[in-house]
Short mmCIF file of C-alpha atoms in Angstrom, two decimals:
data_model
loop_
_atom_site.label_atom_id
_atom_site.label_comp_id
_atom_site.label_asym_id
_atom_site.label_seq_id
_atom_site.Cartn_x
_atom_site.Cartn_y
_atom_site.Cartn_z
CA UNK A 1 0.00 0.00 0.00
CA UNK A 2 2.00 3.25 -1.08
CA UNK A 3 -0.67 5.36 -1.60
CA UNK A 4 -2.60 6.48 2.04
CA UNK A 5 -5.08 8.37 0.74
CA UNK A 6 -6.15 4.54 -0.94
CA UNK A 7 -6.48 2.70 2.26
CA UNK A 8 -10.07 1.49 3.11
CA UNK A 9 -10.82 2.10 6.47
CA UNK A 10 -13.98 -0.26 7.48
CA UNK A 11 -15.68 -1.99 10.21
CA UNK A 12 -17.32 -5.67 11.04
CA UNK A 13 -19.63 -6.77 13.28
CA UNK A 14 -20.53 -10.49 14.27
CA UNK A 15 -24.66 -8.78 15.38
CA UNK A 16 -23.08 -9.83 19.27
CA UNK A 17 -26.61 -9.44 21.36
CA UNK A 18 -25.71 -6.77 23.53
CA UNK A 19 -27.62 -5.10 26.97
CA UNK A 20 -29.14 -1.58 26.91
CA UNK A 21 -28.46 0.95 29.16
CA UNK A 22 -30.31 -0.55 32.07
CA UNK A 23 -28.55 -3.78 31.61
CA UNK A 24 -30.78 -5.86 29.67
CA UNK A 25 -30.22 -7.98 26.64
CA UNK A 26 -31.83 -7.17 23.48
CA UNK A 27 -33.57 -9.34 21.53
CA UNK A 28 -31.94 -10.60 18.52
CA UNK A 29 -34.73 -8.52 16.43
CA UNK A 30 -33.67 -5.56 18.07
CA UNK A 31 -29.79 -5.87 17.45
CA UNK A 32 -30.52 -6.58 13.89
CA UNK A 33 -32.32 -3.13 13.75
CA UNK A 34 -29.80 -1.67 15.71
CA UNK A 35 -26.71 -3.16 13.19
CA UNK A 36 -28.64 -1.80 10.18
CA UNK A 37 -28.65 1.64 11.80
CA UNK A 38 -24.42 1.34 12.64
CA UNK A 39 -24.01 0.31 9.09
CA UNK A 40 -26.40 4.06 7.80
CA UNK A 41 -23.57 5.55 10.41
CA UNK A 42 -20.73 3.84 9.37
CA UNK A 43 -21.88 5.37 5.56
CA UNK A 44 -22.80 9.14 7.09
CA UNK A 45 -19.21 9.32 8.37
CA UNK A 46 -17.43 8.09 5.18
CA UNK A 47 -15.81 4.41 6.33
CA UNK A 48 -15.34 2.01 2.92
CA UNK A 49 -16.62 -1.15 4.17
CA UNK A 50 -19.07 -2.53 6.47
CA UNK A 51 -19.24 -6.44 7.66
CA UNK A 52 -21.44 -8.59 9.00
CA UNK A 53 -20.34 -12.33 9.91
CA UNK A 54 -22.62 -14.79 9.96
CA UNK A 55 -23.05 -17.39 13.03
CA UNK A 56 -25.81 -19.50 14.17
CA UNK A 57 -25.26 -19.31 18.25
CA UNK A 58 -26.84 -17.52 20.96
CA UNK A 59 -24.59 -15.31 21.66
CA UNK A 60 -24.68 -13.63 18.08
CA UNK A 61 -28.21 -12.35 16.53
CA UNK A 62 -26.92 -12.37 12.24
CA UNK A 63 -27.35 -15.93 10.77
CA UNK A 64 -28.57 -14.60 7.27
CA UNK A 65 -26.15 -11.55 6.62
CA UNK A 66 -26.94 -10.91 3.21
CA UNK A 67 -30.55 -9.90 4.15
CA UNK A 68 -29.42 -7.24 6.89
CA UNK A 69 -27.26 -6.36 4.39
CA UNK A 70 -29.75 -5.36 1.43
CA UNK A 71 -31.60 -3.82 4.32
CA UNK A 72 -28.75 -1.44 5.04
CA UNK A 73 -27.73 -1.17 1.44
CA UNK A 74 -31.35 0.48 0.99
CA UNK A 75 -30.56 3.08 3.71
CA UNK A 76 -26.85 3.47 2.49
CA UNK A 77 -24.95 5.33 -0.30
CA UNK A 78 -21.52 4.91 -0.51
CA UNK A 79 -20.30 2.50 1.51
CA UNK A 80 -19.34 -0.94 0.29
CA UNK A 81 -21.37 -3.58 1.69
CA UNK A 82 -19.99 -7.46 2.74
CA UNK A 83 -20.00 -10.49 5.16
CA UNK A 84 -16.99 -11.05 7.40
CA UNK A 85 -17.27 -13.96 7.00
CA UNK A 86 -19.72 -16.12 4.78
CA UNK A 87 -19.48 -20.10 5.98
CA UNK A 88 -19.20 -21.11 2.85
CA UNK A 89 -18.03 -25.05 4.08
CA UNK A 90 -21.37 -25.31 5.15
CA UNK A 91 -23.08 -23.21 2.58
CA UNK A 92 -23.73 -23.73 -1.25
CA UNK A 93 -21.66 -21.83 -3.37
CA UNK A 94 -24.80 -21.65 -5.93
CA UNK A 95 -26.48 -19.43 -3.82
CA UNK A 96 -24.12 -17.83 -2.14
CA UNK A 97 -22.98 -16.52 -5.63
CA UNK A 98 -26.91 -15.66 -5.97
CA UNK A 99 -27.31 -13.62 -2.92
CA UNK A 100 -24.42 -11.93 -3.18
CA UNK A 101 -25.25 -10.58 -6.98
CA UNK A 102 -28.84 -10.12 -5.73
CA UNK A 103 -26.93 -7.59 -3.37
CA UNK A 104 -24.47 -6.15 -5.60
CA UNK A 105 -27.61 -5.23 -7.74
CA UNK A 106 -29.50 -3.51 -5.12
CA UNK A 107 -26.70 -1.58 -3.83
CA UNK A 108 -25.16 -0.34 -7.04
CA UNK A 109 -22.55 -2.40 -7.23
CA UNK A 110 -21.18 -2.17 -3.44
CA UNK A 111 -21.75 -5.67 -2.47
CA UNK A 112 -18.43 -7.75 -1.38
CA UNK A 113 -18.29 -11.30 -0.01
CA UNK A 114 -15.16 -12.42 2.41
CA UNK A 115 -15.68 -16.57 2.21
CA UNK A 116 -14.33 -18.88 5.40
CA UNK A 117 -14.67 -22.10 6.58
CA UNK A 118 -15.80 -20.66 9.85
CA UNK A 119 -14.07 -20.48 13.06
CA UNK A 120 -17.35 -21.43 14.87
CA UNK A 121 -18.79 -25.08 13.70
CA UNK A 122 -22.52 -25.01 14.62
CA UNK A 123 -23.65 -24.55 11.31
CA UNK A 124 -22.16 -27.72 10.10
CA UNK A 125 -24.49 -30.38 12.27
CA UNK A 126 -27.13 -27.88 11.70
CA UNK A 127 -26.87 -27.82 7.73
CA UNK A 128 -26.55 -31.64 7.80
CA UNK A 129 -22.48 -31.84 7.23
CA UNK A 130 -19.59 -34.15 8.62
CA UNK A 131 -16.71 -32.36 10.41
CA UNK A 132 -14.95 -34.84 9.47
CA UNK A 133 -15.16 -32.98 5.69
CA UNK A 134 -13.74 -29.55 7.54
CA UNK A 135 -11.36 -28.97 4.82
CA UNK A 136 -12.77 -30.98 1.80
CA UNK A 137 -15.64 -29.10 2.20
CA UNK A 138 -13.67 -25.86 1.89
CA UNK A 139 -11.87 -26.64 -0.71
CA UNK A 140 -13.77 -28.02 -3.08
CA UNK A 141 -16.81 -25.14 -2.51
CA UNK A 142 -14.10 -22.58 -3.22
CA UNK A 143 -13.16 -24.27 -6.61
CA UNK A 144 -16.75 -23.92 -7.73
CA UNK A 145 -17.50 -20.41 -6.15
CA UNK A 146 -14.34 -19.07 -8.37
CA UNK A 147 -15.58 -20.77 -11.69
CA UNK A 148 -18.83 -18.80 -11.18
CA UNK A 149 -17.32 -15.49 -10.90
CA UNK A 150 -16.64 -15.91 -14.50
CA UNK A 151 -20.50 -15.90 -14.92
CA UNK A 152 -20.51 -18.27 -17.13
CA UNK A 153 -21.88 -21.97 -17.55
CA UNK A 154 -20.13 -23.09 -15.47
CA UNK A 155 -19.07 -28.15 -15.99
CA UNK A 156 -17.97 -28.87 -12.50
CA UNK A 157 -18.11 -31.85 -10.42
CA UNK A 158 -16.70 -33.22 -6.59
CA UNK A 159 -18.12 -35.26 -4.02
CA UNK A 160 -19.59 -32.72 -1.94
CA UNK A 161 -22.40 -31.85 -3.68
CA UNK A 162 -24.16 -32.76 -7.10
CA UNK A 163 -21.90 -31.85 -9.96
CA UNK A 164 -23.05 -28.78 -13.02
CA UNK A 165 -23.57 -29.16 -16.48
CA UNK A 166 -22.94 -26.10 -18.40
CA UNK A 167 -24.98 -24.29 -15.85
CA UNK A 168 -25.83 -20.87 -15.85
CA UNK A 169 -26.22 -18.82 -12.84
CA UNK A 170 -28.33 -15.66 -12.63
CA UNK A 171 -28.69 -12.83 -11.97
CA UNK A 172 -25.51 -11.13 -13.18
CA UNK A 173 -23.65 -8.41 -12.23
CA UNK A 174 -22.57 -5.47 -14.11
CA UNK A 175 -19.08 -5.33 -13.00
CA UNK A 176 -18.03 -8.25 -10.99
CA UNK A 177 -18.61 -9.20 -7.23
CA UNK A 178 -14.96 -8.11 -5.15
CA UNK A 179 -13.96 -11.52 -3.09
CA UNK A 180 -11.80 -12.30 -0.50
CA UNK A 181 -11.11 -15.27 1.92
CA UNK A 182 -10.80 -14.65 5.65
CA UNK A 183 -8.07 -16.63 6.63
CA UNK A 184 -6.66 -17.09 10.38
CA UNK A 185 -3.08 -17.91 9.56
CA UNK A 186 -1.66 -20.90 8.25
CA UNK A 187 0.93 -20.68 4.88
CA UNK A 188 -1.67 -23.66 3.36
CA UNK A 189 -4.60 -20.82 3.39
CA UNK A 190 -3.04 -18.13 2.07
CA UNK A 191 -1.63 -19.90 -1.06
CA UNK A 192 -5.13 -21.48 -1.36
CA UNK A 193 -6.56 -17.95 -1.85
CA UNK A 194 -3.76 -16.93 -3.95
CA UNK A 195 -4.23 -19.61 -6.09
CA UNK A 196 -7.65 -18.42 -6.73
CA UNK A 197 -7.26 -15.18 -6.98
CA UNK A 198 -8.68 -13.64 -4.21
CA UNK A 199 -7.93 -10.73 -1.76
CA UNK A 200 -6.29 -11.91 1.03
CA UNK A 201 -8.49 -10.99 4.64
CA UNK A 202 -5.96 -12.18 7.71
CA UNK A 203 -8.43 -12.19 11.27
CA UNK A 204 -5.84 -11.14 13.68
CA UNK A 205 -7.14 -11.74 16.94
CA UNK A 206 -4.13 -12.30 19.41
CA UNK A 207 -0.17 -11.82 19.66
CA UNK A 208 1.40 -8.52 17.63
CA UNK A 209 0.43 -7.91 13.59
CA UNK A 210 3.92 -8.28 12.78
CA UNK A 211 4.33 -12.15 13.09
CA UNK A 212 1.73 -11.87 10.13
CA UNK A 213 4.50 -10.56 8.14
CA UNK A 214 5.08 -13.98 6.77
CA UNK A 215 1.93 -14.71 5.53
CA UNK A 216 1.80 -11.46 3.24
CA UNK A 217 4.75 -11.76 2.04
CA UNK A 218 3.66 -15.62 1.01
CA UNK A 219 0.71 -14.25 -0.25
CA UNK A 220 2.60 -11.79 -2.95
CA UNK A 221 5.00 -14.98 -3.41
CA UNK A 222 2.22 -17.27 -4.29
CA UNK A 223 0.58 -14.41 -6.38
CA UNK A 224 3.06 -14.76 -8.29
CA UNK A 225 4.23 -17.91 -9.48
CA UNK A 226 0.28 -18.25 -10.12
CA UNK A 227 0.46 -15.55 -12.73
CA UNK A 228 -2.00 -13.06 -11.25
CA UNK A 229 -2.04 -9.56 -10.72
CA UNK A 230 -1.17 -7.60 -7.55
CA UNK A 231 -4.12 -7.90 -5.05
CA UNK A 232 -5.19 -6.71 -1.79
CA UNK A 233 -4.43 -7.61 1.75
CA UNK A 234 -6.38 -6.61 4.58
CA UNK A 235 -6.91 -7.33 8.45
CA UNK A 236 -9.41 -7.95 10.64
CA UNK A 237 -8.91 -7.04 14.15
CA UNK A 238 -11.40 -6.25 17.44
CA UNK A 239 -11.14 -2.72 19.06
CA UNK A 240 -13.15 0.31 20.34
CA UNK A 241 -12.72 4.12 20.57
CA UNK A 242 -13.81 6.37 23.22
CA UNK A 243 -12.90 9.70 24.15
CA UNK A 244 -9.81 8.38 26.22
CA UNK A 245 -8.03 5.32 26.68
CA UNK A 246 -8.84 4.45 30.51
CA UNK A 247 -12.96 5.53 28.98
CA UNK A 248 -12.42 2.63 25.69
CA UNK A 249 -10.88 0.36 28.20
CA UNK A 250 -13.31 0.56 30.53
CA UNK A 251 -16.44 0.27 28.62
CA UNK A 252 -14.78 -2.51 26.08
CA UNK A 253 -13.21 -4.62 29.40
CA UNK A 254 -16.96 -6.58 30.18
CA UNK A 255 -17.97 -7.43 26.60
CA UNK A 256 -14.80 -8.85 26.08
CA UNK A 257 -14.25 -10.74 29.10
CA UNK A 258 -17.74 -12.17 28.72
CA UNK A 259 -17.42 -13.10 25.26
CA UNK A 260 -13.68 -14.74 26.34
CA UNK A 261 -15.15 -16.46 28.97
CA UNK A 262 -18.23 -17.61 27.45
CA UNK A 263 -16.09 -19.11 24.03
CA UNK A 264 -13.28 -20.24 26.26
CA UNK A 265 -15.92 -22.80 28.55
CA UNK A 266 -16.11 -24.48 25.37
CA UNK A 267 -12.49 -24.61 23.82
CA UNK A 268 -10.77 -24.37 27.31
CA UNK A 269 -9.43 -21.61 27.55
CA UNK A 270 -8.42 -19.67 31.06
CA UNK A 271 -10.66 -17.52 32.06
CA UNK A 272 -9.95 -13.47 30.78
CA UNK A 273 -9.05 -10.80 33.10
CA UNK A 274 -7.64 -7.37 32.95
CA UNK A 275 -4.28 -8.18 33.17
CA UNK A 276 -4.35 -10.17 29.89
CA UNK A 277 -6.81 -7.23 28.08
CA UNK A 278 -4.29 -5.04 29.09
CA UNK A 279 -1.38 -6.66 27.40
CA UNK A 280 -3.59 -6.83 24.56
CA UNK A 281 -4.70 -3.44 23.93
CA UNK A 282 -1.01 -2.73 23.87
CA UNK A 283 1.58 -2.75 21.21
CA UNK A 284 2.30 -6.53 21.57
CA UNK A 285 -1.73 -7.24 21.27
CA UNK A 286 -4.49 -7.39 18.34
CA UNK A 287 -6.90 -5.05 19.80
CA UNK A 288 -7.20 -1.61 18.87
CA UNK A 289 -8.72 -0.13 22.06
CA UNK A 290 -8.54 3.49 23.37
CA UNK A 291 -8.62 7.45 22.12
CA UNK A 292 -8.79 8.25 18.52
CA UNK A 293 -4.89 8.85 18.88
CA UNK A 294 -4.46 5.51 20.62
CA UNK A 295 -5.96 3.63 18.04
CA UNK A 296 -5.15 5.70 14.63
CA UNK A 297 -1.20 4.78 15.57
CA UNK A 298 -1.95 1.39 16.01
CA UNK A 299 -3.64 0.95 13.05
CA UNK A 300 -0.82 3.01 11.16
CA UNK A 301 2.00 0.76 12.39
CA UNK A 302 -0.23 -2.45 11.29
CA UNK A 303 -0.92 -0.84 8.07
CA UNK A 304 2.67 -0.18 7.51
CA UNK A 305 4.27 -2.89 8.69
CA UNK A 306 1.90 -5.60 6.92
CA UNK A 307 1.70 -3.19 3.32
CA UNK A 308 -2.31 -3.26 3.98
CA UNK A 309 -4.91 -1.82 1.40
CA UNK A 310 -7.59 -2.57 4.02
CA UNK A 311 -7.93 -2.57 8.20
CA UNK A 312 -11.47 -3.78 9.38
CA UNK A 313 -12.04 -2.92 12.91
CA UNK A 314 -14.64 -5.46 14.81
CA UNK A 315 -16.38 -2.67 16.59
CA UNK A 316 -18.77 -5.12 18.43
CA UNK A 317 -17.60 -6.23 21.82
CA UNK A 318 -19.73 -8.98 23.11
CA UNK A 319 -22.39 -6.93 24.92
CA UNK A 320 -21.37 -3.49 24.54
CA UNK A 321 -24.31 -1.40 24.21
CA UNK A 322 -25.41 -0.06 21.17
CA UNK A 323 -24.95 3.61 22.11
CA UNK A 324 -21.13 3.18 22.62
CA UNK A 325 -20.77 1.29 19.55
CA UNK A 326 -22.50 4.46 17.85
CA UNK A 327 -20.20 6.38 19.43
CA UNK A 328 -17.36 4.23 18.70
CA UNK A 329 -18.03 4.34 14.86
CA UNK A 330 -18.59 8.57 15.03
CA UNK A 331 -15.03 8.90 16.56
CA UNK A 332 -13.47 6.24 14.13
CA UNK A 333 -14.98 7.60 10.76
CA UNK A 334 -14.19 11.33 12.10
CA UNK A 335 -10.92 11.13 14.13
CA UNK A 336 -9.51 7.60 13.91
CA UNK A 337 -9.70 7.64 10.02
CA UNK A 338 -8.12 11.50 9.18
CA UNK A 339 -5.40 10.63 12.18
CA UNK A 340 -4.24 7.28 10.12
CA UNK A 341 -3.64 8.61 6.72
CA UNK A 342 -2.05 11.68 8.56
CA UNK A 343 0.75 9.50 10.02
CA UNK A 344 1.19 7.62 7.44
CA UNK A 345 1.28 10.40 4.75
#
């Protein structure tokens, strides 16, 4: 990335169910309201991207992000519009392809789609597949998603799902649907997507950006020895912005720790505490909590020292009321986003 004043500057949610200002969860119909109305603010304040990931747990209201999505693209004018990330392992790359052009239409052409296998497996029993097929699945899905980008008839066959004939897939788009794959971090992944083509979207949630390093620099390897152009590279990391740092910390400390504790019962993790978030709000950490200033040179050195053409900041934080996250997304469109291409102009 040599050029600042080309870096997209967006923001992902996961739709966490979060409490109101009395303490009380929301109803999943409420927090997708309330994401639709972050994604109309993320626009109003001039971000490039807004995500929505797609999970099918409790703690997390989205399981159909493409719909929120046309809803906000309908309210929306110039922000570009995508899931972070679509399951596609579990999905079917027919309609996937479907909804996502279905999108790109009604938005004018701002619809994006960031494909994973999923860090969360719930949808897998519930969709009827076999873990066992974790990375078969994957594979062979993303072989058939990239021959339908061509939109064209598209002769493919695997054993995961019923092979095409010359089949055509509709309705088309009028300049192309903009894909990347989310991957977490292994050298396997990343020449995967370069293989195909694809932007390259690393989720960096713990340990420093620059051990990542690696990965991009595999990434514009792999690029090219597969013949294909220069593409982008972009991160995904959780943070928050208040008007201080000891303010961000504060309000972002319980939404992580519950969301922590709550994953970590059923991976085994330790529990969280503020010793830990406090490493990892710092330089050694992957989240990008605190003042505009705080978080504008974090995002600067990432961006710098990983050549990024896109930073995604997970503004949700487990429960985190809706009201700070509006506030969060004001002070990172208006301050946060002027203070990074300022340092690194």
């Amino acid at each position: 990335m040599s050029d600042p004043s080309r870096l997209e500057l967006g923001l992902d949610t996961f739709g966490d169910v979060t409490r109101d200002e009395s303490g009380e969860l929301l109803s999943d119909a409420a927090t997708i309201r309330n994401v639709v109305d972050q994604a109309v603010l993320a626009d109003e304040v001039g971000l490039s991207f807004f995500g929505v990931g797609e999970h099918h747990r409790p703690e997390f209201a989205v399981s159909s992000p493409e719909i929120v999505l046309a809803a906000a693209a309908a309210r929306t004018k110039q922000i570009h519009l995508g899931t972070a990330v679509t399951v596609l392992s579990s999905d079917d790359p027919v309609r996937v392809f479907e909804r996502f052009a279905t999108l790109d239409a009604v938005s004018h052409g701002r619809a994006e789609v960031i494909l994973g296998r999923g860090s969360f497996i719930e949808s897998f029993p519930l969709f009827g597949f076999d873990l066992r097929d974790y990375e078969l699945l994957f594979e062979e899905k993303l072989e058939l998603f990239s021959k339908l980008l061509a939109e064209k008839p598209v002769t493919w066959s695997g054993s995961t799902r019923a092979g095409l004939e010359e089949a055509d897939v509709f309705p088309k788009t009028e300049n192309g649907l903009r894909t990347w794959v989310g991957v977490g971090g292994t050298p396997e992944s990343v020449v995967r997507t370069a293989r195909y083509g694809f932007g390259l979207m690393l989720a960096i949630i713990g340990g420093p950006a620059h051990r990542f390093r690696q990965f991009v620099d595999l990434y514009h390897r792999s690029l090219t020895s597969f013949g294909h152009a220069t593409l982008p590279v972009g991160v995904h990391s959780p943070g928050h912005v208040a008007e201080s740092d000891q303010q961000a910390w504060d309000e972002a400390y319980v939404g992580f720790e519950a969301m922590n504790n709550t994953i970590g019962r059923e991976r085994g993790w330790p529990a969280y505490n503020r010793l830990r978030f406090q490493h990892d709000v710092g330089p050694d950490g992957a989240l990008y909590v605190g003042s505009p200033e705080t978080v504008a040179r974090k995002i600067a050195d990432t961006v710098r020292t990983l050549g990024l053409d896109r930073f995604d900041m997970k503004f949700s934080t487990g429960t985190l009321s809706h009201a700070k996250m509006m506030r969060s997304i004001e002070l990172y469109g208006t301050k946060v986003a002027p203070l990074v291409r300022e340092l690194l102009a």
